[in-house]
PDB file of C-alpha atoms and ligand atoms in Angstrom:
ATOM      1  CA  MET A   1      74.893 131.907  95.011  1.00  0.00           C
ATOM      2  CA  ILE A   2      74.128 129.764  98.105  1.00  0.00           C
ATOM      3  CA  ILE A   3      71.988 130.967 100.991  1.00  0.00           C
ATOM      4  CA  ILE A   4      71.676 128.699 104.012  1.00  0.00           C
ATOM      5  CA  ASP A   5      69.123 129.716 106.603  1.00  0.00           C
ATOM      6  CA  LYS A   6      68.828 128.269 110.125  1.00  0.00           C
ATOM      7  CA  LEU A   7      69.989 124.840 109.014  1.00  0.00           C
ATOM      8  CA  TYR A   8      69.546 122.202 111.675  1.00  0.00           C
ATOM      9  CA  LYS A   9      70.534 118.538 111.432  1.00  0.00           C
ATOM     10  CA  LYS A  10      70.768 115.811 114.003  1.00  0.00           C
ATOM     11  CA  PHE A  11      71.472 112.116 113.649  1.00  0.00           C
ATOM     12  CA  ASP A  12      69.458 110.495 116.449  1.00  0.00           C
ATOM     13  CA  LYS A  13      70.563 112.481 119.518  1.00  0.00           C
ATOM     14  CA  ASN A  14      73.713 113.803 117.892  1.00  0.00           C
ATOM     15  CA  GLU A  15      73.049 117.455 117.046  1.00  0.00           C
ATOM     16  CA  VAL A  16      75.516 118.146 114.265  1.00  0.00           C
ATOM     17  CA  LEU A  17      74.332 121.432 112.749  1.00  0.00           C
ATOM     18  CA  LYS A  18      72.589 123.739 115.207  1.00  0.00           C
ATOM     19  CA  GLY A  19      71.180 126.550 113.144  1.00  0.00           C
ATOM     20  CA  ILE A  20      73.705 127.410 110.454  1.00  0.00           C
ATOM     21  CA  ASN A  21      73.247 130.716 108.623  1.00  0.00           C
ATOM     22  CA  LEU A  22      75.649 131.128 105.752  1.00  0.00           C
ATOM     23  CA  GLU A  23      75.749 133.083 102.529  1.00  0.00           C
ATOM     24  CA  ILE A  24      78.241 132.081  99.870  1.00  0.00           C
ATOM     25  CA  LYS A  25      78.668 134.620  97.111  1.00  0.00           C
ATOM     26  CA  SER A  26      79.406 133.705  93.547  1.00  0.00           C
ATOM     27  CA  GLY A  27      83.059 133.401  92.509  1.00  0.00           C
ATOM     28  CA  GLY A  28      86.126 132.536  94.562  1.00  0.00           C
ATOM     29  CA  ILE A  29      87.320 129.822  96.896  1.00  0.00           C
ATOM     30  CA  ILE A  30      85.701 129.297 100.260  1.00  0.00           C
ATOM     31  CA  ALA A  31      87.144 126.785 102.710  1.00  0.00           C
ATOM     32  CA  VAL A  32      84.971 125.079 105.308  1.00  0.00           C
ATOM     33  CA  LEU A  33      87.145 124.167 108.267  1.00  0.00           C
ATOM     34  CA  GLY A  34      86.572 122.504 111.618  1.00  0.00           C
ATOM     35  CA  PRO A  35      87.715 119.496 113.624  1.00  0.00           C
ATOM     36  CA  ASN A  36      86.792 115.910 112.743  1.00  0.00           C
ATOM     37  CA  GLY A  37      83.088 115.394 113.233  1.00  0.00           C
ATOM     38  CA  SER A  38      82.247 119.117 113.255  1.00  0.00           C
ATOM     39  CA  GLY A  39      79.747 118.696 110.421  1.00  0.00           C
ATOM     40  CA  LYS A  40      81.607 119.837 107.304  1.00  0.00           C
ATOM     41  CA  THR A  41      80.587 116.842 105.200  1.00  0.00           C
ATOM     42  CA  THR A  42      77.064 117.010 106.622  1.00  0.00           C
ATOM     43  CA  LEU A  43      76.824 120.656 105.541  1.00  0.00           C
ATOM     44  CA  ILE A  44      78.123 119.854 102.058  1.00  0.00           C
ATOM     45  CA  LYS A  45      75.774 116.900 101.677  1.00  0.00           C
ATOM     46  CA  SER A  46      72.877 119.098 102.778  1.00  0.00           C
ATOM     47  CA  ILE A  47      73.693 121.532  99.967  1.00  0.00           C
ATOM     48  CA  LEU A  48      73.734 118.585  97.565  1.00  0.00           C
ATOM     49  CA  GLY A  49      70.459 117.162  98.861  1.00  0.00           C
ATOM     50  CA  MET A  50      72.200 113.972 100.025  1.00  0.00           C
ATOM     51  CA  VAL A  51      71.411 114.759 103.667  1.00  0.00           C
ATOM     52  CA  ILE A  52      67.927 115.991 104.491  1.00  0.00           C
ATOM     53  CA  PRO A  53      68.001 118.629 107.243  1.00  0.00           C
ATOM     54  CA  ASN A  54      65.542 118.535 110.153  1.00  0.00           C
ATOM     55  CA  SER A  55      64.778 122.192 109.617  1.00  0.00           C
ATOM     56  CA  GLY A  56      66.030 125.270 107.849  1.00  0.00           C
ATOM     57  CA  SER A  57      66.441 125.954 104.182  1.00  0.00           C
ATOM     58  CA  ILE A  58      69.034 126.110 101.437  1.00  0.00           C
ATOM     59  CA  ALA A  59      68.662 128.085  98.229  1.00  0.00           C
ATOM     60  CA  LEU A  60      70.931 128.010  95.223  1.00  0.00           C
ATOM     61  CA  ASN A  61      70.704 130.981  92.887  1.00  0.00           C
ATOM     62  CA  GLY A  62      67.435 131.961  94.498  1.00  0.00           C
ATOM     63  CA  MET A  63      65.813 128.515  94.134  1.00  0.00           C
ATOM     64  CA  PRO A  64      65.153 126.281  97.153  1.00  0.00           C
ATOM     65  CA  VAL A  65      66.990 122.971  96.783  1.00  0.00           C
ATOM     66  CA  LYS A  66      64.254 121.003  98.541  1.00  0.00           C
ATOM     67  CA  ASN A  67      62.312 118.686  96.211  1.00  0.00           C
ATOM     68  CA  ASN A  68      64.264 119.994  93.258  1.00  0.00           C
ATOM     69  CA  TRP A  69      67.057 117.858  91.828  1.00  0.00           C
ATOM     70  CA  LYS A  70      67.837 119.738  88.635  1.00  0.00           C
ATOM     71  CA  TYR A  71      70.081 122.243  90.404  1.00  0.00           C
ATOM     72  CA  ARG A  72      72.608 119.437  90.881  1.00  0.00           C
ATOM     73  CA  ASN A  73      73.417 119.597  87.171  1.00  0.00           C
ATOM     74  CA  ASP A  74      75.293 122.806  87.920  1.00  0.00           C
ATOM     75  CA  ILE A  75      77.447 121.292  90.650  1.00  0.00           C
ATOM     76  CA  ASP A  76      80.586 119.180  90.395  1.00  0.00           C
ATOM     77  CA  TYR A  77      81.174 117.232  93.613  1.00  0.00           C
ATOM     78  CA  LEU A  78      84.174 115.344  94.930  1.00  0.00           C
ATOM     79  CA  PRO A  79      83.076 113.075  97.798  1.00  0.00           C
ATOM     80  CA  GLN A  80      85.363 112.615 100.813  1.00  0.00           C
ATOM     81  CA  ILE A  81      85.204 108.851 100.381  1.00  0.00           C
ATOM     82  CA  ALA A  82      84.555 107.558  96.887  1.00  0.00           C
ATOM     83  CA  ASN A  83      83.173 104.047  96.756  1.00  0.00           C
ATOM     84  CA  PHE A  84      83.966 102.949  93.234  1.00  0.00           C
ATOM     85  CA  PRO A  85      82.800  99.613  91.853  1.00  0.00           C
ATOM     86  CA  GLY A  86      86.055  97.654  92.150  1.00  0.00           C
ATOM     87  CA  ASN A  87      85.498  95.465  89.122  1.00  0.00           C
ATOM     88  CA  LEU A  88      85.358  98.361  86.664  1.00  0.00           C
ATOM     89  CA  LYS A  89      88.420  99.604  84.837  1.00  0.00           C
ATOM     90  CA  VAL A  90      89.303 103.282  85.252  1.00  0.00           C
ATOM     91  CA  LYS A  91      88.328 104.156  81.680  1.00  0.00           C
ATOM     92  CA  GLU A  92      85.045 102.233  82.026  1.00  0.00           C
ATOM     93  CA  LEU A  93      84.161 104.252  85.118  1.00  0.00           C
ATOM     94  CA  ILE A  94      85.017 107.558  83.416  1.00  0.00           C
ATOM     95  CA  ASN A  95      82.841 106.614  80.437  1.00  0.00           C
ATOM     96  CA  MET A  96      80.022 105.469  82.693  1.00  0.00           C
ATOM     97  CA  ILE A  97      79.960 108.801  84.525  1.00  0.00           C
ATOM     98  CA  LYS A  98      80.047 110.652  81.194  1.00  0.00           C
ATOM     99  CA  ASP A  99      77.040 108.603  80.063  1.00  0.00           C
ATOM    100  CA  LEU A 100      75.183 109.527  83.251  1.00  0.00           C
ATOM    101  CA  ARG A 101      75.682 113.248  82.666  1.00  0.00           C
ATOM    102  CA  THR A 102      75.007 113.375  78.951  1.00  0.00           C
ATOM    103  CA  GLU A 103      73.755 116.963  79.164  1.00  0.00           C
ATOM    104  CA  LYS A 104      77.277 118.070  80.059  1.00  0.00           C
ATOM    105  CA  LYS A 105      80.332 118.280  77.859  1.00  0.00           C
ATOM    106  CA  ALA A 106      83.165 116.329  79.471  1.00  0.00           C
ATOM    107  CA  ASP A 107      86.861 116.999  79.061  1.00  0.00           C
ATOM    108  CA  ASP A 108      88.661 114.146  80.776  1.00  0.00           C
ATOM    109  CA  GLN A 109      91.726 114.008  78.529  1.00  0.00           C
ATOM    110  CA  HIS A 110      93.615 116.994  79.908  1.00  0.00           C
ATOM    111  CA  LEU A 111      92.897 115.835  83.471  1.00  0.00           C
ATOM    112  CA  ILE A 112      94.190 112.324  82.703  1.00  0.00           C
ATOM    113  CA  GLU A 113      97.368 113.951  81.410  1.00  0.00           C
ATOM    114  CA  LEU A 114      97.587 116.376  84.331  1.00  0.00           C
ATOM    115  CA  PHE A 115      97.444 113.566  86.895  1.00  0.00           C
ATOM    116  CA  LYS A 116      99.473 111.122  84.753  1.00  0.00           C
ATOM    117  CA  LEU A 117      96.706 108.526  84.754  1.00  0.00           C
ATOM    118  CA  GLU A 118      97.289 107.008  81.285  1.00  0.00           C
ATOM    119  CA  PRO A 119      99.069 103.891  82.647  1.00  0.00           C
ATOM    120  CA  PHE A 120      96.078 103.136  84.883  1.00  0.00           C
ATOM    121  CA  LEU A 121      93.208 103.465  82.415  1.00  0.00           C
ATOM    122  CA  ASP A 122      92.998  99.707  81.818  1.00  0.00           C
ATOM    123  CA  LYS A 123      93.440  98.767  85.461  1.00  0.00           C
ATOM    124  CA  LYS A 124      90.614  97.724  87.743  1.00  0.00           C
ATOM    125  CA  LEU A 125      89.663 100.252  90.403  1.00  0.00           C
ATOM    126  CA  SER A 126      90.071  97.693  93.188  1.00  0.00           C
ATOM    127  CA  ASN A 127      93.769  97.348  92.256  1.00  0.00           C
ATOM    128  CA  LEU A 128      94.634 101.047  92.484  1.00  0.00           C
ATOM    129  CA  SER A 129      96.529 102.719  95.326  1.00  0.00           C
ATOM    130  CA  GLY A 130      94.627 105.182  97.525  1.00  0.00           C
ATOM    131  CA  GLY A 131      96.230 108.259  95.947  1.00  0.00           C
ATOM    132  CA  THR A 132      95.599 106.989  92.413  1.00  0.00           C
ATOM    133  CA  LYS A 133      91.935 106.391  93.285  1.00  0.00           C
ATOM    134  CA  GLN A 134      91.785 109.966  94.527  1.00  0.00           C
ATOM    135  CA  LYS A 135      93.188 111.182  91.186  1.00  0.00           C
ATOM    136  CA  VAL A 136      90.438 109.254  89.372  1.00  0.00           C
ATOM    137  CA  ASN A 137      87.960 110.884  91.786  1.00  0.00           C
ATOM    138  CA  LEU A 138      89.378 114.289  90.781  1.00  0.00           C
ATOM    139  CA  VAL A 139      89.064 113.533  87.058  1.00  0.00           C
ATOM    140  CA  LEU A 140      85.407 112.559  87.530  1.00  0.00           C
ATOM    141  CA  THR A 141      84.773 115.821  89.388  1.00  0.00           C
ATOM    142  CA  PHE A 142      86.600 118.304  87.191  1.00  0.00           C
ATOM    143  CA  MET A 143      85.772 116.832  83.772  1.00  0.00           C
ATOM    144  CA  PHE A 144      82.418 118.635  83.767  1.00  0.00           C
ATOM    145  CA  ASP A 145      82.628 122.384  83.656  1.00  0.00           C
ATOM    146  CA  SER A 146      80.062 123.406  86.287  1.00  0.00           C
ATOM    147  CA  PRO A 147      79.876 126.855  87.908  1.00  0.00           C
ATOM    148  CA  LEU A 148      79.876 125.425  91.466  1.00  0.00           C
ATOM    149  CA  VAL A 149      82.559 122.924  92.501  1.00  0.00           C
ATOM    150  CA  ILE A 150      82.384 121.233  95.908  1.00  0.00           C
ATOM    151  CA  LEU A 151      85.501 119.388  97.045  1.00  0.00           C
ATOM    152  CA  ASP A 152      85.440 117.354 100.273  1.00  0.00           C
ATOM    153  CA  GLU A 153      89.077 116.765 101.301  1.00  0.00           C
ATOM    154  CA  PRO A 154      90.504 116.919  97.768  1.00  0.00           C
ATOM    155  CA  THR A 155      94.169 116.514  98.802  1.00  0.00           C
ATOM    156  CA  SER A 156      93.541 113.216 100.566  1.00  0.00           C
ATOM    157  CA  GLY A 157      96.343 110.750  99.779  1.00  0.00           C
ATOM    158  CA  LEU A 158      97.954 112.820  97.022  1.00  0.00           C
ATOM    159  CA  ASP A 159     101.733 112.874  96.559  1.00  0.00           C
ATOM    160  CA  PRO A 160     103.499 116.280  96.440  1.00  0.00           C
ATOM    161  CA  ILE A 161     103.458 116.600  92.629  1.00  0.00           C
ATOM    162  CA  SER A 162      99.761 115.723  92.383  1.00  0.00           C
ATOM    163  CA  HIS A 163      99.086 118.130  95.235  1.00  0.00           C
ATOM    164  CA  LEU A 164     100.773 120.906  93.223  1.00  0.00           C
ATOM    165  CA  ARG A 165      98.807 119.989  90.099  1.00  0.00           C
ATOM    166  CA  LEU A 166      95.573 120.085  92.080  1.00  0.00           C
ATOM    167  CA  LYS A 167      96.352 123.557  93.426  1.00  0.00           C
ATOM    168  CA  GLU A 168      97.101 124.799  89.908  1.00  0.00           C
ATOM    169  CA  LEU A 169      93.885 123.236  88.650  1.00  0.00           C
ATOM    170  CA  ILE A 170      91.773 124.828  91.393  1.00  0.00           C
ATOM    171  CA  LYS A 171      93.315 128.243  90.707  1.00  0.00           C
ATOM    172  CA  VAL A 172      92.614 127.930  86.957  1.00  0.00           C
ATOM    173  CA  GLU A 173      88.997 126.975  87.660  1.00  0.00           C
ATOM    174  CA  LYS A 174      88.642 129.954  89.993  1.00  0.00           C
ATOM    175  CA  GLU A 175      89.947 132.270  87.253  1.00  0.00           C
ATOM    176  CA  LYS A 176      87.061 131.060  85.082  1.00  0.00           C
ATOM    177  CA  GLY A 177      84.746 132.676  87.648  1.00  0.00           C
ATOM    178  CA  LYS A 178      83.667 129.472  89.402  1.00  0.00           C
ATOM    179  CA  THR A 179      82.646 129.179  93.023  1.00  0.00           C
ATOM    180  CA  ILE A 180      84.707 126.510  94.758  1.00  0.00           C
ATOM    181  CA  LEU A 181      83.773 125.167  98.165  1.00  0.00           C
ATOM    182  CA  ILE A 182      86.494 123.089  99.818  1.00  0.00           C
ATOM    183  CA  THR A 183      87.038 121.254 103.066  1.00  0.00           C
ATOM    184  CA  SER A 184      90.570 120.458 104.142  1.00  0.00           C
ATOM    185  CA  HIS A 185      92.655 119.776 107.219  1.00  0.00           C
ATOM    186  CA  ILE A 186      95.833 120.862 105.412  1.00  0.00           C
ATOM    187  CA  MET A 187      96.289 124.397 106.644  1.00  0.00           C
ATOM    188  CA  SER A 188      99.088 125.327 104.213  1.00  0.00           C
ATOM    189  CA  PHE A 189      96.800 124.305 101.323  1.00  0.00           C
ATOM    190  CA  VAL A 190      93.904 126.356 102.689  1.00  0.00           C
ATOM    191  CA  GLU A 191      96.131 129.351 103.313  1.00  0.00           C
ATOM    192  CA  GLU A 192      97.424 129.272  99.760  1.00  0.00           C
ATOM    193  CA  ILE A 193      94.134 128.983  97.935  1.00  0.00           C
ATOM    194  CA  ALA A 194      91.214 130.164 100.084  1.00  0.00           C
ATOM    195  CA  ASP A 195      89.723 133.635  99.684  1.00  0.00           C
ATOM    196  CA  GLU A 196      87.493 133.137 102.667  1.00  0.00           C
ATOM    197  CA  ILE A 197      87.152 130.601 105.457  1.00  0.00           C
ATOM    198  CA  VAL A 198      84.212 129.338 107.457  1.00  0.00           C
ATOM    199  CA  PHE A 199      85.060 127.602 110.718  1.00  0.00           C
ATOM    200  CA  LEU A 200      82.519 125.157 112.111  1.00  0.00           C
ATOM    201  CA  LEU A 201      82.574 124.368 115.798  1.00  0.00           C
ATOM    202  CA  GLU A 202      80.005 122.650 117.982  1.00  0.00           C
ATOM    203  CA  GLY A 203      77.307 122.920 115.363  1.00  0.00           C
ATOM    204  CA  LYS A 204      77.690 126.642 114.757  1.00  0.00           C
ATOM    205  CA  ILE A 205      79.754 128.906 112.571  1.00  0.00           C
ATOM    206  CA  TYR A 206      82.500 130.059 114.892  1.00  0.00           C
ATOM    207  CA  PHE A 207      84.113 132.338 112.319  1.00  0.00           C
ATOM    208  CA  LYS A 208      83.572 133.527 108.746  1.00  0.00           C
ATOM    209  CA  GLY A 209      85.998 135.859 107.031  1.00  0.00           C
ATOM    210  CA  SER A 210      89.471 136.160 105.613  1.00  0.00           C
ATOM    211  CA  ILE A 211      92.563 134.519 107.060  1.00  0.00           C
ATOM    212  CA  ASP A 212      93.896 137.958 108.025  1.00  0.00           C
ATOM    213  CA  GLN A 213      90.694 138.673 109.933  1.00  0.00           C
ATOM    214  CA  LEU A 214      91.037 135.344 111.759  1.00  0.00           C
ATOM    215  CA  LYS A 215      94.603 136.192 112.810  1.00  0.00           C
ATOM    216  CA  ILE A 216      93.367 139.502 114.217  1.00  0.00           C
ATOM    217  CA  LYS A 217      90.449 137.854 116.035  1.00  0.00           C
ATOM    218  CA  THR A 218      92.667 135.233 117.657  1.00  0.00           C
ATOM    219  CA  LEU A 219      95.656 137.583 118.183  1.00  0.00           C
ATOM    220  CA  GLN A 220      97.913 135.043 116.498  1.00  0.00           C
ATOM    221  CA  PRO A 221     100.806 135.772 114.104  1.00  0.00           C
ATOM    222  CA  ASP A 222     100.007 133.053 111.565  1.00  0.00           C
ATOM    223  CA  PHE A 223      97.114 130.976 110.289  1.00  0.00           C
ATOM    224  CA  GLU A 224      98.187 127.657 111.815  1.00  0.00           C
ATOM    225  CA  HIS A 225      98.455 129.181 115.280  1.00  0.00           C
ATOM    226  CA  ALA A 226      95.143 130.984 114.781  1.00  0.00           C
ATOM    227  CA  ILE A 227      93.402 127.660 114.078  1.00  0.00           C
ATOM    228  CA  ALA A 228      95.294 125.921 116.876  1.00  0.00           C
ATOM    229  CA  SER A 229      94.255 128.608 119.347  1.00  0.00           C
ATOM    230  CA  ILE A 230      90.565 128.036 118.548  1.00  0.00           C
ATOM    231  CA  LEU A 231      90.935 124.279 118.882  1.00  0.00           C
ATOM    232  CA  THR A 232      92.988 124.240 122.077  1.00  0.00           C
ATOM    233  CA  SER A 233      90.673 126.709 123.835  1.00  0.00           C
ATOM    234  CA  ASN A 234      87.779 124.421 122.952  1.00  0.00           C
ATOM    235  CA  TYR A 235      89.537 121.205 123.878  1.00  0.00           C
ATOM    236  CA  ALA A 236      90.636 122.575 127.252  1.00  0.00           C
TER     237      ALA A 236
HETATM  238  N1  ATP B   1      74.709 109.139 108.112  1.00  0.00           N
HETATM  239  C1  ATP B   1      75.035 109.396 109.382  1.00  0.00           C
HETATM  240  N2  ATP B   1      74.431 108.749 110.388  1.00  0.00           N
HETATM  241  C2  ATP B   1      74.724 109.029 111.680  1.00  0.00           C
HETATM  242  N3  ATP B   1      75.646 109.937 112.071  1.00  0.00           N
HETATM  243  C3  ATP B   1      76.287 110.600 111.103  1.00  0.00           C
HETATM  244  C4  ATP B   1      76.030 110.366 109.703  1.00  0.00           C
HETATM  245  N4  ATP B   1      76.816 111.200 108.985  1.00  0.00           N
HETATM  246  C5  ATP B   1      77.543 111.896 109.878  1.00  0.00           C
HETATM  247  N5  ATP B   1      77.233 111.550 111.133  1.00  0.00           N
HETATM  248  C6  ATP B   1      77.800 112.150 112.361  1.00  0.00           C
HETATM  249  O1  ATP B   1      77.722 113.555 112.236  1.00  0.00           O
HETATM  250  C7  ATP B   1      78.863 114.177 112.792  1.00  0.00           C
HETATM  251  C8  ATP B   1      79.511 115.065 111.725  1.00  0.00           C
HETATM  252  O2  ATP B   1      80.056 114.247 110.714  1.00  0.00           O
HETATM  253  P1  ATP B   1      80.698 114.856 109.403  1.00  0.00           P
HETATM  254  O3  ATP B   1      81.079 113.724 108.527  1.00  0.00           O
HETATM  255  O4  ATP B   1      79.791 115.896 108.849  1.00  0.00           O
HETATM  256  O5  ATP B   1      82.003 115.593 110.007  1.00  0.00           O
HETATM  257  P2  ATP B   1      83.225 116.272 109.273  1.00  0.00           P
HETATM  258  O6  ATP B   1      83.350 117.660 109.832  1.00  0.00           O
HETATM  259  O7  ATP B   1      83.070 116.148 107.806  1.00  0.00           O
HETATM  260  O8  ATP B   1      84.463 115.404 109.802  1.00  0.00           O
HETATM  261  P3  ATP B   1      85.855 114.973 109.106  1.00  0.00           P
HETATM  262  O9  ATP B   1      86.810 116.113 109.341  1.00  0.00           O
HETATM  263  O10 ATP B   1      86.261 113.761 109.883  1.00  0.00           O
HETATM  264  O11 ATP B   1      85.589 114.687 107.663  1.00  0.00           O
HETATM  265  C9  ATP B   1      79.749 113.050 113.309  1.00  0.00           C
HETATM  266  O12 ATP B   1      79.508 112.911 114.694  1.00  0.00           O
HETATM  267  C10 ATP B   1      79.257 111.839 112.552  1.00  0.00           C
HETATM  268  O13 ATP B   1      79.449 110.672 113.296  1.00  0.00           O
HETATM  269 MG1   MG B   2      84.108 115.192 106.376  1.00  0.00          MG
END
């Protein structure tokens, strides 16, 4: 579904992605992991055309994404930091986003129920708590039924019940045959839902494979220690 070839991106002198080659097949959940600043969001934004790489190419379903915006219609994206217009009410924002994507059928009602957002629909976005804003962010992402879903830190700020609901939601969407690309620092969450992981380190893909394969590679008994062993050997 996504083929990334020799992707290179630097911001001034900061070389963030140093020749990423990555193929993401259709269907299933793939987690992009790596320490803060390792380039996960930059990689995601490159796929979305929100960051323009210095070199390399990205193709989605065989079509290069460069100079082609229509492919975005088939992607639902949850940004890591959502900057909502504070003066809008929650329901106004939901309706505005629906109006922007008229070509897509939106089902916001079941998501509003899932995340218990009814009491907040008439509240202004600037008055919401961080976790509630994140739930609104999730509704905006999942209300369109696109085949590729990209979630940048979806658990951010969620309470335990909402976290559970999100996991259920992601699993249901996967069962529909979707491809779901996720970044997260919550290892238990990744371990529960990811079919495959990609670990970014120092601008390169340090590892791509299953969690079991990572445990074997690092000689560690569990996923958390496997990740910790990569990070500590690189921090040392
Ligand atoms: N628009 C930008 N201008 C300049 N530097 C940027 C920009 N966006 C990202 N960077 C830099 O690129 C590097 C990678 O940032 P990125 O946001 O991709 O990391 P990340 O892996 O998503 O981190 P986190 O886990 O904190 O979300 C960082 O050093 C960051 O400061
Ligand atoms: Mg990020």
